[in-house]
């Protein structure tokens, strides 16, 4: 069973096309796109639409783009043509905007798996829809169906598909993590009794055991994928229990980071025992995760806002190699050896991904609203979304 799970995890990372971005943080769940041939010239706008407030990012799969917004207290799941922005279908349901100290709306990103798309609202409404038509296949609610506990700012971690399983951070009593049969929504296993975090579960393997790593409200936890048994945990306390940035896993090493001046750490796991390789405050990811390229981490340091710099940190030691104070907060993705940064105020920056220093190649104002959502690179295009609900698509390829 363990070997089968590992095979399924490997397959899930290989079957998507080079241009596909089927889930939060991309096909390899690390914020790095499989793109080449991107130009560094000023991007050309292709289209823009208004979809209602939200912090839901974009997924692209099979020639379709999926995202979410909230209009008049209804969550709307949009399916668009990624090249033109033309609406292909929409699915809506009642859900309060819930401003929650920002613009409000859905915070989780749709997850595409084969012919299905999975979505989650901030109050725990889980939907499985047909990717081609938007037809409802099944639905659940994390609170009423699984005795989950909604965190203060609502559910934000995206549904995560691992082989036959759909994994969710529920935060319930006896069901803090829930694994469902992705086909019909029935429970395969439940695990734990602790507060939910705001991060999306990520795949891992420890000692030959296929696993899932979750950034809970007060700990980093690894569970066996087959049955949910706990493999290891590491206590991690952040103000307001805001552990939101997805961990980055490389082999038996796990990088975690959070804001509110808590900082980051590299954990090394051996025989399900955790050792802290380093811990410091050189990279505080409050909402959006860092990206790892080569032996270096790049990420927004500090709380959200226009003054948070872009930092480069050595993976092995945690040493701060450079800090770009003028970056302007926001979030980032990596593609084609470049950093693709969307600042808090809506500037799209292309910079070299190098530990030798911050080297900006282009900067273009693409939005004029607050932006906390990481840009997505797919098929030579960059999709940038504001919290208020404007989605703009720009080209990074020569015509």
Tab-separated table of C-alpha atoms in Angstrom:
chain	number	residue	atom	x	y	z
A	1	UNK	CA	0.000	0.000	0.000
A	2	UNK	CA	2.811	2.428	0.875
A	3	UNK	CA	4.582	1.783	-2.428
A	4	UNK	CA	1.303	2.266	-4.296
A	5	UNK	CA	0.729	5.619	-2.587
A	6	UNK	CA	4.217	6.706	-3.541
A	7	UNK	CA	3.618	5.731	-7.156
A	8	UNK	CA	0.354	7.681	-7.207
A	9	UNK	CA	2.055	10.745	-5.789
A	10	UNK	CA	4.766	10.540	-8.433
A	11	UNK	CA	2.203	10.091	-11.194
A	12	UNK	CA	0.220	13.110	-10.008
A	13	UNK	CA	3.316	15.243	-10.515
A	14	UNK	CA	3.989	13.910	-14.016
A	15	UNK	CA	0.708	13.606	-15.890
A	16	UNK	CA	0.012	17.350	-16.161
A	17	UNK	CA	1.233	19.263	-19.184
A	18	UNK	CA	4.027	21.800	-19.059
A	19	UNK	CA	1.521	24.659	-19.149
A	20	UNK	CA	-0.880	23.231	-16.577
A	21	UNK	CA	-1.169	24.656	-13.068
A	22	UNK	CA	-3.844	22.311	-11.662
A	23	UNK	CA	-3.658	23.146	-7.963
A	24	UNK	CA	-2.453	25.739	-5.478
A	25	UNK	CA	1.323	26.299	-5.846
A	26	UNK	CA	1.390	24.464	-9.176
A	27	UNK	CA	1.953	20.932	-10.483
A	28	UNK	CA	4.859	20.242	-8.114
A	29	UNK	CA	3.187	22.127	-5.225
A	30	UNK	CA	6.222	24.362	-4.764
A	31	UNK	CA	5.301	27.610	-6.530
A	32	UNK	CA	7.642	26.898	-9.473
A	33	UNK	CA	6.191	26.768	-12.992
A	34	UNK	CA	7.427	24.379	-15.695
A	35	UNK	CA	7.822	27.221	-18.180
A	36	UNK	CA	10.631	28.205	-20.535
A	37	UNK	CA	11.130	30.916	-23.124
A	38	UNK	CA	9.658	33.755	-21.079
A	39	UNK	CA	10.617	37.281	-22.149
A	40	UNK	CA	11.713	39.920	-19.651
A	41	UNK	CA	10.208	42.772	-21.645
A	42	UNK	CA	7.185	44.660	-20.328
A	43	UNK	CA	4.238	42.225	-20.353
A	44	UNK	CA	1.344	42.803	-22.730
A	45	UNK	CA	-2.164	42.772	-21.263
A	46	UNK	CA	-4.440	40.229	-22.944
A	47	UNK	CA	-7.641	40.549	-20.927
A	48	UNK	CA	-9.122	41.439	-17.529
A	49	UNK	CA	-12.380	40.696	-15.741
A	50	UNK	CA	-14.079	41.485	-12.403
A	51	UNK	CA	-15.157	38.462	-10.374
A	52	UNK	CA	-15.893	39.789	-6.886
A	53	UNK	CA	-13.673	39.893	-3.784
A	54	UNK	CA	-11.571	36.960	-2.660
A	55	UNK	CA	-8.058	35.629	-2.153
A	56	UNK	CA	-8.615	32.538	-4.280
A	57	UNK	CA	-5.805	32.034	-6.761
A	58	UNK	CA	-6.010	30.564	-10.269
A	59	UNK	CA	-5.673	27.012	-11.546
A	60	UNK	CA	-5.276	26.095	-15.223
A	61	UNK	CA	-5.825	22.602	-16.588
A	62	UNK	CA	-7.055	21.028	-19.825
A	63	UNK	CA	-7.576	24.361	-21.547
A	64	UNK	CA	-9.683	25.773	-18.716
A	65	UNK	CA	-8.994	28.336	-15.987
A	66	UNK	CA	-10.691	28.117	-12.584
A	67	UNK	CA	-10.968	30.665	-9.798
A	68	UNK	CA	-13.485	32.030	-7.275
A	69	UNK	CA	-15.006	35.288	-6.082
A	70	UNK	CA	-17.963	36.545	-4.065
A	71	UNK	CA	-20.777	38.692	-5.470
A	72	UNK	CA	-23.735	39.806	-3.316
A	73	UNK	CA	-23.039	37.138	-0.675
A	74	UNK	CA	-22.753	34.356	-3.198
A	75	UNK	CA	-19.534	32.495	-3.862
A	76	UNK	CA	-19.017	32.002	-7.580
A	77	UNK	CA	-16.772	29.350	-9.101
A	78	UNK	CA	-15.664	30.604	-12.521
A	79	UNK	CA	-14.453	28.511	-15.444
A	80	UNK	CA	-12.827	30.681	-18.119
A	81	UNK	CA	-10.953	30.331	-21.364
A	82	UNK	CA	-7.370	31.033	-20.208
A	83	UNK	CA	-6.440	32.701	-23.513
A	84	UNK	CA	-9.392	35.100	-23.791
A	85	UNK	CA	-11.053	35.304	-20.376
A	86	UNK	CA	-14.355	34.219	-21.913
A	87	UNK	CA	-16.632	32.612	-19.352
A	88	UNK	CA	-17.297	28.945	-20.064
A	89	UNK	CA	-19.483	28.266	-17.036
A	90	UNK	CA	-20.098	29.363	-13.454
A	91	UNK	CA	-21.405	27.680	-10.320
A	92	UNK	CA	-22.719	29.689	-7.352
A	93	UNK	CA	-24.006	29.097	-3.849
A	94	UNK	CA	-24.931	31.270	-0.878
A	95	UNK	CA	-22.003	32.331	1.297
A	96	UNK	CA	-21.473	35.583	3.228
A	97	UNK	CA	-18.645	37.832	2.020
A	98	UNK	CA	-17.101	37.804	5.510
A	99	UNK	CA	-14.573	40.647	5.257
A	100	UNK	CA	-12.400	39.221	8.058
A	101	UNK	CA	-10.102	42.309	8.308
A	102	UNK	CA	-9.553	42.379	4.537
A	103	UNK	CA	-11.766	42.392	1.430
A	104	UNK	CA	-13.254	38.985	2.269
A	105	UNK	CA	-14.569	36.259	-0.020
A	106	UNK	CA	-13.176	32.761	-0.671
A	107	UNK	CA	-9.535	32.201	0.277
A	108	UNK	CA	-8.941	28.650	-0.988
A	109	UNK	CA	-7.960	27.897	-4.588
A	110	UNK	CA	-9.819	25.395	-6.816
A	111	UNK	CA	-8.046	22.062	-7.269
A	112	UNK	CA	-8.362	20.260	-10.607
A	113	UNK	CA	-7.975	16.501	-10.825
A	114	UNK	CA	-8.717	14.827	-14.156
A	115	UNK	CA	-12.354	15.703	-15.001
A	116	UNK	CA	-13.240	17.199	-11.614
A	117	UNK	CA	-12.631	20.425	-9.754
A	118	UNK	CA	-12.767	20.761	-5.958
A	119	UNK	CA	-13.547	24.075	-4.243
A	120	UNK	CA	-13.821	25.274	-0.637
A	121	UNK	CA	-15.447	28.361	0.903
A	122	UNK	CA	-14.191	30.254	3.960
A	123	UNK	CA	-17.025	28.731	5.998
A	124	UNK	CA	-16.219	25.165	4.895
A	125	UNK	CA	-18.516	24.506	1.921
A	126	UNK	CA	-16.746	21.792	-0.095
A	127	UNK	CA	-17.892	21.156	-3.666
A	128	UNK	CA	-16.888	18.606	-6.276
A	129	UNK	CA	-17.863	19.828	-9.758
A	130	UNK	CA	-17.510	18.483	-13.276
A	131	UNK	CA	-14.606	20.418	-14.804
A	132	UNK	CA	-16.198	20.544	-18.267
A	133	UNK	CA	-19.679	21.733	-17.270
A	134	UNK	CA	-19.719	22.878	-13.629
A	135	UNK	CA	-22.342	20.265	-12.778
A	136	UNK	CA	-22.421	19.404	-9.063
A	137	UNK	CA	-21.158	15.872	-8.376
A	138	UNK	CA	-21.149	15.971	-4.574
A	139	UNK	CA	-20.794	18.446	-1.708
A	140	UNK	CA	-19.960	18.453	1.985
A	141	UNK	CA	-19.417	20.991	4.764
A	142	UNK	CA	-16.312	20.756	6.947
A	143	UNK	CA	-18.170	21.860	10.072
A	144	UNK	CA	-21.547	20.118	9.834
A	145	UNK	CA	-20.369	16.895	8.170
A	146	UNK	CA	-16.983	16.376	9.859
A	147	UNK	CA	-17.337	18.327	13.132
A	148	UNK	CA	-14.654	20.739	11.979
A	149	UNK	CA	-13.819	24.030	13.656
A	150	UNK	CA	-13.603	27.102	11.426
A	151	UNK	CA	-10.450	29.126	12.205
A	152	UNK	CA	-10.744	32.841	12.986
A	153	UNK	CA	-10.222	34.039	9.392
A	154	UNK	CA	-12.078	31.150	7.794
A	155	UNK	CA	-10.904	28.052	5.968
A	156	UNK	CA	-8.111	28.956	3.540
A	157	UNK	CA	-6.112	25.803	2.809
A	158	UNK	CA	-7.043	24.395	-0.597
A	159	UNK	CA	-8.359	20.844	-1.044
A	160	UNK	CA	-5.395	18.581	-1.863
A	161	UNK	CA	-5.601	15.464	-4.049
A	162	UNK	CA	-3.219	12.589	-3.293
A	163	UNK	CA	-3.953	9.570	-5.484
A	164	UNK	CA	-7.480	8.463	-4.579
A	165	UNK	CA	-7.677	10.761	-1.558
A	166	UNK	CA	-8.819	14.338	-1.012
A	167	UNK	CA	-7.081	15.754	2.088
A	168	UNK	CA	-8.524	18.659	4.106
A	169	UNK	CA	-7.391	20.548	7.213
A	170	UNK	CA	-10.654	20.562	9.162
A	171	UNK	CA	-9.509	21.446	12.669
A	172	UNK	CA	-12.067	19.270	14.435
A	173	UNK	CA	-12.206	17.229	17.620
A	174	UNK	CA	-10.979	13.805	16.553
A	175	UNK	CA	-11.011	14.863	12.914
A	176	UNK	CA	-8.457	17.637	12.623
A	177	UNK	CA	-7.388	16.194	9.261
A	178	UNK	CA	-9.871	14.348	7.056
A	179	UNK	CA	-9.141	12.150	4.039
A	180	UNK	CA	-12.073	11.610	1.683
A	181	UNK	CA	-12.612	9.356	-1.273
A	182	UNK	CA	-12.247	11.986	-3.979
A	183	UNK	CA	-14.887	10.302	-6.151
A	184	UNK	CA	-17.832	10.396	-3.748
A	185	UNK	CA	-16.758	12.382	-0.663
A	186	UNK	CA	-16.984	9.472	1.777
A	187	UNK	CA	-14.549	9.418	4.702
A	188	UNK	CA	-11.475	7.197	4.354
A	189	UNK	CA	-9.796	8.281	7.589
A	190	UNK	CA	-9.705	11.002	10.232
A	191	UNK	CA	-6.760	12.062	12.349
A	192	UNK	CA	-5.857	14.427	15.171
A	193	UNK	CA	-7.491	16.866	17.548
A	194	UNK	CA	-6.173	20.398	17.072
A	195	UNK	CA	-6.769	23.771	15.476
A	196	UNK	CA	-6.647	24.079	11.711
A	197	UNK	CA	-4.047	26.271	10.075
A	198	UNK	CA	-4.459	28.252	6.859
A	199	UNK	CA	-1.968	26.376	4.682
A	200	UNK	CA	-2.553	23.770	1.978
A	201	UNK	CA	-1.369	20.181	2.703
A	202	UNK	CA	1.756	19.102	0.808
A	203	UNK	CA	3.074	15.627	-0.130
A	204	UNK	CA	6.170	14.052	1.382
A	205	UNK	CA	7.853	10.744	2.103
A	206	UNK	CA	9.645	9.852	5.336
A	207	UNK	CA	11.472	6.574	5.814
A	208	UNK	CA	9.736	5.070	2.790
A	209	UNK	CA	6.273	6.041	4.024
A	210	UNK	CA	4.117	8.240	1.785
A	211	UNK	CA	2.964	11.153	3.900
A	212	UNK	CA	1.194	14.498	3.960
A	213	UNK	CA	2.593	17.512	5.831
A	214	UNK	CA	0.162	20.007	7.351
A	215	UNK	CA	0.878	23.390	8.927
A	216	UNK	CA	-1.680	23.355	11.721
A	217	UNK	CA	-2.649	26.246	13.973
A	218	UNK	CA	0.084	25.412	16.493
A	219	UNK	CA	2.289	22.732	14.923
A	220	UNK	CA	3.783	21.199	11.791
A	221	UNK	CA	2.431	17.645	11.510
A	222	UNK	CA	3.233	14.720	9.204
A	223	UNK	CA	0.639	11.976	8.727
A	224	UNK	CA	0.874	8.637	6.930
A	225	UNK	CA	-1.117	8.941	3.732
A	226	UNK	CA	-2.494	5.404	3.932
A	227	UNK	CA	-4.240	5.658	7.305
A	228	UNK	CA	-3.644	9.107	8.869
A	229	UNK	CA	-1.442	7.916	11.719
A	230	UNK	CA	0.867	10.596	13.019
A	231	UNK	CA	4.503	10.177	12.029
A	232	UNK	CA	5.917	13.264	13.714
A	233	UNK	CA	5.082	16.780	14.845
A	234	UNK	CA	6.937	19.970	15.684
A	235	UNK	CA	5.381	22.703	17.816
A	236	UNK	CA	5.088	26.070	16.024
A	237	UNK	CA	3.235	28.933	17.683
A	238	UNK	CA	2.352	32.139	15.817
A	239	UNK	CA	0.191	35.076	16.905
A	240	UNK	CA	-3.506	34.385	16.264
A	241	UNK	CA	-2.494	30.869	15.129
A	242	UNK	CA	-1.807	32.224	11.634
A	243	UNK	CA	0.327	29.474	10.117
A	244	UNK	CA	-0.567	30.093	6.478
A	245	UNK	CA	2.456	29.581	4.218
A	246	UNK	CA	2.656	26.057	2.813
A	247	UNK	CA	5.733	24.109	3.966
A	248	UNK	CA	8.420	23.304	1.396
A	249	UNK	CA	9.585	19.683	1.493
A	250	UNK	CA	12.841	18.373	0.031
A	251	UNK	CA	13.586	14.770	0.892
A	252	UNK	CA	13.682	14.536	4.674
A	253	UNK	CA	13.935	18.321	5.107
A	254	UNK	CA	10.946	20.597	5.732
A	255	UNK	CA	11.038	24.399	5.577
A	256	UNK	CA	8.384	26.293	7.528
A	257	UNK	CA	7.848	30.016	7.967
A	258	UNK	CA	5.273	32.371	9.447
A	259	UNK	CA	4.787	36.076	10.049
A	260	UNK	CA	4.304	38.261	13.143
A	261	UNK	CA	8.095	38.249	13.612
A	262	UNK	CA	8.160	34.498	14.298
A	263	UNK	CA	10.485	33.600	11.418
A	264	UNK	CA	11.484	30.370	9.727
A	265	UNK	CA	13.169	27.044	10.354
A	266	UNK	CA	14.577	24.089	8.473
A	267	UNK	CA	13.534	20.797	10.044
A	268	UNK	CA	15.392	17.544	9.403
A	269	UNK	CA	13.526	14.301	9.949
A	270	UNK	CA	15.230	10.989	10.749
A	271	UNK	CA	13.365	7.909	11.988
A	272	UNK	CA	10.375	10.221	12.547
A	273	UNK	CA	12.400	12.346	14.937
A	274	UNK	CA	12.649	16.067	14.192
A	275	UNK	CA	15.830	18.115	14.576
A	276	UNK	CA	16.011	21.859	13.928
A	277	UNK	CA	18.851	22.493	11.460
A	278	UNK	CA	18.436	26.264	11.859
A	279	UNK	CA	15.877	28.804	12.988
A	280	UNK	CA	15.918	32.600	12.584
A	281	UNK	CA	13.863	35.608	11.476
A	282	UNK	CA	15.401	36.119	8.048
A	283	UNK	CA	12.244	35.039	6.248
A	284	UNK	CA	8.830	35.603	7.842
A	285	UNK	CA	6.115	34.423	5.421
A	286	UNK	CA	2.823	35.652	6.855
A	287	UNK	CA	0.470	34.560	4.073
A	288	UNK	CA	2.260	33.504	0.908
A	289	UNK	CA	4.922	30.825	0.721
A	290	UNK	CA	8.495	31.268	-0.429
A	291	UNK	CA	9.879	29.471	-3.484
A	292	UNK	CA	13.012	27.344	-3.578
A	293	UNK	CA	15.344	27.425	-6.567
A	294	UNK	CA	18.617	25.553	-6.398
A	295	UNK	CA	19.913	25.921	-2.859
A	296	UNK	CA	18.134	29.182	-2.094
A	297	UNK	CA	14.796	30.450	-0.844
A	298	UNK	CA	13.111	33.610	-2.103
A	299	UNK	CA	10.124	35.083	-0.298
A	300	UNK	CA	8.327	38.093	1.140
A	301	UNK	CA	9.627	38.902	4.608
A	302	UNK	CA	7.343	40.257	7.307
A	303	UNK	CA	3.676	41.094	7.558
A	304	UNK	CA	1.606	41.859	4.476
A	305	UNK	CA	1.853	45.456	3.321
A	306	UNK	CA	3.829	47.697	0.984
A	307	UNK	CA	6.958	47.785	3.162
A	308	UNK	CA	7.631	44.040	3.356
A	309	UNK	CA	10.867	43.285	1.439
A	310	UNK	CA	11.788	40.404	-0.827
A	311	UNK	CA	14.530	38.302	0.791
A	312	UNK	CA	16.920	35.626	-0.415
A	313	UNK	CA	17.993	33.028	2.158
A	314	UNK	CA	20.327	30.028	1.939
A	315	UNK	CA	18.399	26.769	2.326
A	316	UNK	CA	21.105	24.899	4.251
A	317	UNK	CA	22.041	27.613	6.756
A	318	UNK	CA	19.267	30.225	6.846
A	319	UNK	CA	21.790	32.963	6.058
A	320	UNK	CA	20.274	36.154	4.632
A	321	UNK	CA	22.019	36.780	1.302
A	322	UNK	CA	20.129	39.889	0.188
A	323	UNK	CA	17.006	41.929	0.883
A	324	UNK	CA	15.156	44.113	-1.649
A	325	UNK	CA	13.626	46.818	0.509
A	326	UNK	CA	11.894	48.542	-2.397
A	327	UNK	CA	10.009	45.459	-3.538
A	328	UNK	CA	6.667	46.472	-1.997
A	329	UNK	CA	5.315	43.375	-0.254
A	330	UNK	CA	2.994	40.997	-2.048
A	331	UNK	CA	3.741	37.480	-3.279
A	332	UNK	CA	5.752	35.575	-5.848
A	333	UNK	CA	6.088	32.587	-8.162
A	334	UNK	CA	9.137	31.321	-10.034
A	335	UNK	CA	9.420	30.390	-13.707
A	336	UNK	CA	12.211	29.939	-16.249
A	337	UNK	CA	14.889	30.867	-13.685
A	338	UNK	CA	13.085	34.096	-12.859
A	339	UNK	CA	11.130	35.466	-9.923
A	340	UNK	CA	7.637	36.614	-10.885
A	341	UNK	CA	6.527	39.000	-8.154
A	342	UNK	CA	3.173	40.729	-7.670
A	343	UNK	CA	3.555	43.580	-5.200
A	344	UNK	CA	0.999	44.612	-2.623
A	345	UNK	CA	-0.055	47.561	-4.816
A	346	UNK	CA	-0.297	45.603	-8.066
A	347	UNK	CA	3.072	45.905	-9.797
A	348	UNK	CA	4.294	42.850	-11.686
A	349	UNK	CA	8.061	42.445	-11.310
A	350	UNK	CA	10.335	40.070	-13.212
A	351	UNK	CA	13.666	39.590	-11.435
A	352	UNK	CA	16.604	37.210	-11.746
A	353	UNK	CA	16.551	34.281	-9.351
A	354	UNK	CA	20.133	34.559	-8.146
A	355	UNK	CA	21.708	34.607	-4.689
A	356	UNK	CA	24.233	37.198	-5.891
A	357	UNK	CA	21.859	40.123	-5.412
A	358	UNK	CA	18.490	41.559	-6.367
A	359	UNK	CA	18.428	42.077	-10.139
A	360	UNK	CA	15.156	43.516	-11.385
A	361	UNK	CA	14.511	43.060	-15.103
A	362	UNK	CA	11.097	44.685	-15.518
A	363	UNK	CA	8.360	46.307	-13.446
A	364	UNK	CA	4.853	46.959	-14.769
A	365	UNK	CA	1.725	48.264	-13.033
A	366	UNK	CA	-0.970	45.710	-13.894
A	367	UNK	CA	-3.437	46.372	-11.050
A	368	UNK	CA	-4.205	49.346	-8.797
A	369	UNK	CA	-5.801	47.421	-5.926
A	370	UNK	CA	-4.369	45.553	-2.946
A	371	UNK	CA	-2.910	42.200	-4.006
A	372	UNK	CA	-2.181	39.315	-1.638
A	373	UNK	CA	-2.634	36.484	-4.149
A	374	UNK	CA	0.430	34.883	-5.720
A	375	UNK	CA	0.664	35.269	-9.526
A	376	UNK	CA	0.291	32.142	-11.656
A	377	UNK	CA	2.432	31.440	-14.737
A	378	UNK	CA	0.910	29.088	-17.288
A	379	UNK	CA	1.315	28.803	-21.056
A	380	UNK	CA	3.480	31.927	-21.327
A	381	UNK	CA	0.862	33.993	-19.528
A	382	UNK	CA	0.794	35.462	-16.017
A	383	UNK	CA	-2.503	35.672	-14.146
A	384	UNK	CA	-2.607	38.402	-11.490
A	385	UNK	CA	-5.516	38.847	-9.115
A	386	UNK	CA	-6.405	41.615	-6.640
A	387	UNK	CA	-8.202	41.072	-3.340
A	388	UNK	CA	-11.075	43.192	-4.660
A	389	UNK	CA	-11.605	40.718	-7.494
A	390	UNK	CA	-9.931	42.007	-10.643
A	391	UNK	CA	-8.181	39.267	-12.615
A	392	UNK	CA	-5.779	40.387	-15.335
A	393	UNK	CA	-3.915	38.169	-17.806
A	394	UNK	CA	-0.659	39.353	-19.375
A	395	UNK	CA	1.683	37.712	-21.856
A	396	UNK	CA	5.347	36.984	-21.149
A	397	UNK	CA	6.097	35.603	-24.593
A	398	UNK	CA	7.046	37.263	-27.852
A	399	UNK	CA	4.185	37.303	-30.368
